[in-house]
Amino acid sequence: MLIQNQSFLFDIPNDINYLNCSYMAPSLKSVSEAGEKAVRLKGTPWEIKAEDFFTSVSALKERFAKIISSKKGHIAIIPSVSYGIETAIKNIDLKETDTILLLKDQFPSNVYPWIEKAKSVGAKVTFLEKNEGTWTDTVLNALNPSVKVLALPNVHWTNGARLNLEKINKKRKEIGAYLILDLTQSCGALPFSVKNIDADFIVAAAYKWLLGPYSLSYLYVSEDFHNGKPLENNWINRKDSQNFSQLLNYKDEYQSGAERFDMGEKSNFISVAMANVALEQILNWGIEEISESLKILTNHIINLSNELNLKTLIKEEQSPHMTGITFENGVPNKLLADLKVNNFFISVRGNSIRVAPHLYNSRDQIDEFFSIIKKHL
Ligand SMILES: Cc1ncc(COP(=O)(O)O)c(C=O)c1O
């Protein structure tokens, strides 16, 4: 079912045309309210009970697990994507003859950790370049027995070009390579299930398509790594940490499942409260429904671009929630100034602009956006 415009749930002024969810989502009013309430809670710490360090985080994991068709026990709460990628790296053996595959211009949080790891063991990092065809074919063609890791997104963050992860997952298994995914630019807007794509580690920052706060991310860890090593040794990941009176009875064992990978101070009462409300709203809408509804806006953007002879993605690579629009001779400076004056918010990436709508955007806004673009061609 298509979702009607939901701008009434957000605090966006009428004269603001925010088409940049890929940069940072605006908070739902309900999310801001949950955050404000949680800020005030710290004024009365006697109301924060020992179990509160665990219950909200546990509910948050349950909600995120639903979003990717997983289970609570596979999810850890972490601060950032780079933290999740470092956690994966700490649990993967790499040697000199191994190759790590990344996409050209991939987001740095899924690049720097691999470069550093490769340097330390003498392994090779290959940045795949797409000249013709699709990213999916580029990845598939690069698979050979030396490839030990594929560290990929579901959509390229610069322009929304979509990879067929199901195909890639099947093929990578044939050569025994690990699949590590950064779903920050898709999770929450593009359906994804670990039942179809059983990656080893999956990470997603909360503050974009998951409509959550900054400095909070979700990490999925497959069962093969549930005995692995966390990035840090904090007290709350150790067995029986719920029993505050016994914390000095130091333990070698960890909590069960992926809980050992949780960050220190995972219980952040403010961000966890906000993230819970955000995911509840996303689950109420439904990811399929969000995706279908955004696709109508994104298709409108693509159609209007093509009418003006501006290049977008080929059909096979289009994503429902974001698209790059390429200006052959570069994005006109005057266009950017005009967009700014008219309160249109997008991102510029080289010769392209990246447009990323959400349920608070309307078809009328997109029409107005293109009437401005038209003036500068
Ligand atoms: C694809 C992608 N991954 C990750 C991030 C954020 O990474 P981190 O949480 O390490 O700051 C971004 C932010 O723009 C992104 O676009």
mmCIF file of C-alpha atoms in Angstrom, residues 48 63 96-97 168 173 189 193 220-221 248 269 274 290 300 360:
data_model
loop_
_atom_site.group_PDB
_atom_site.id
_atom_site.type_symbol
_atom_site.label_atom_id
_atom_site.label_comp_id
_atom_site.label_asym_id
_atom_site.label_seq_id
_atom_site.Cartn_x
_atom_site.Cartn_y
_atom_site.Cartn_z
ATOM 1 C CA ILE A 48 16.946 5.178 36.314
ATOM 2 C CA ARG A 63 13.190 -3.729 16.203
ATOM 3 C CA GLU A 96 49.544 -11.706 2.369
ATOM 4 C CA THR A 97 48.036 -13.472 -0.623
ATOM 5 C CA ILE A 168 26.949 -11.393 -5.426
ATOM 6 C CA LYS A 173 30.197 -18.299 -1.381
ATOM 7 C CA ALA A 189 14.223 2.541 2.565
ATOM 8 C CA SER A 193 16.681 -9.699 4.427
ATOM 9 C CA TYR A 220 24.478 -7.634 12.550
ATOM 10 C CA VAL A 221 26.882 -10.493 13.260
ATOM 11 C CA LEU A 248 33.728 -6.852 40.812
ATOM 12 C CA PHE A 269 19.319 6.744 27.426
ATOM 13 C CA MET A 274 15.082 8.216 20.025
ATOM 14 C CA ILE A 290 8.256 3.085 2.257
ATOM 15 C CA HIS A 300 9.364 11.354 -11.136
ATOM 16 C CA TYR A 360 7.902 14.363 3.837
#
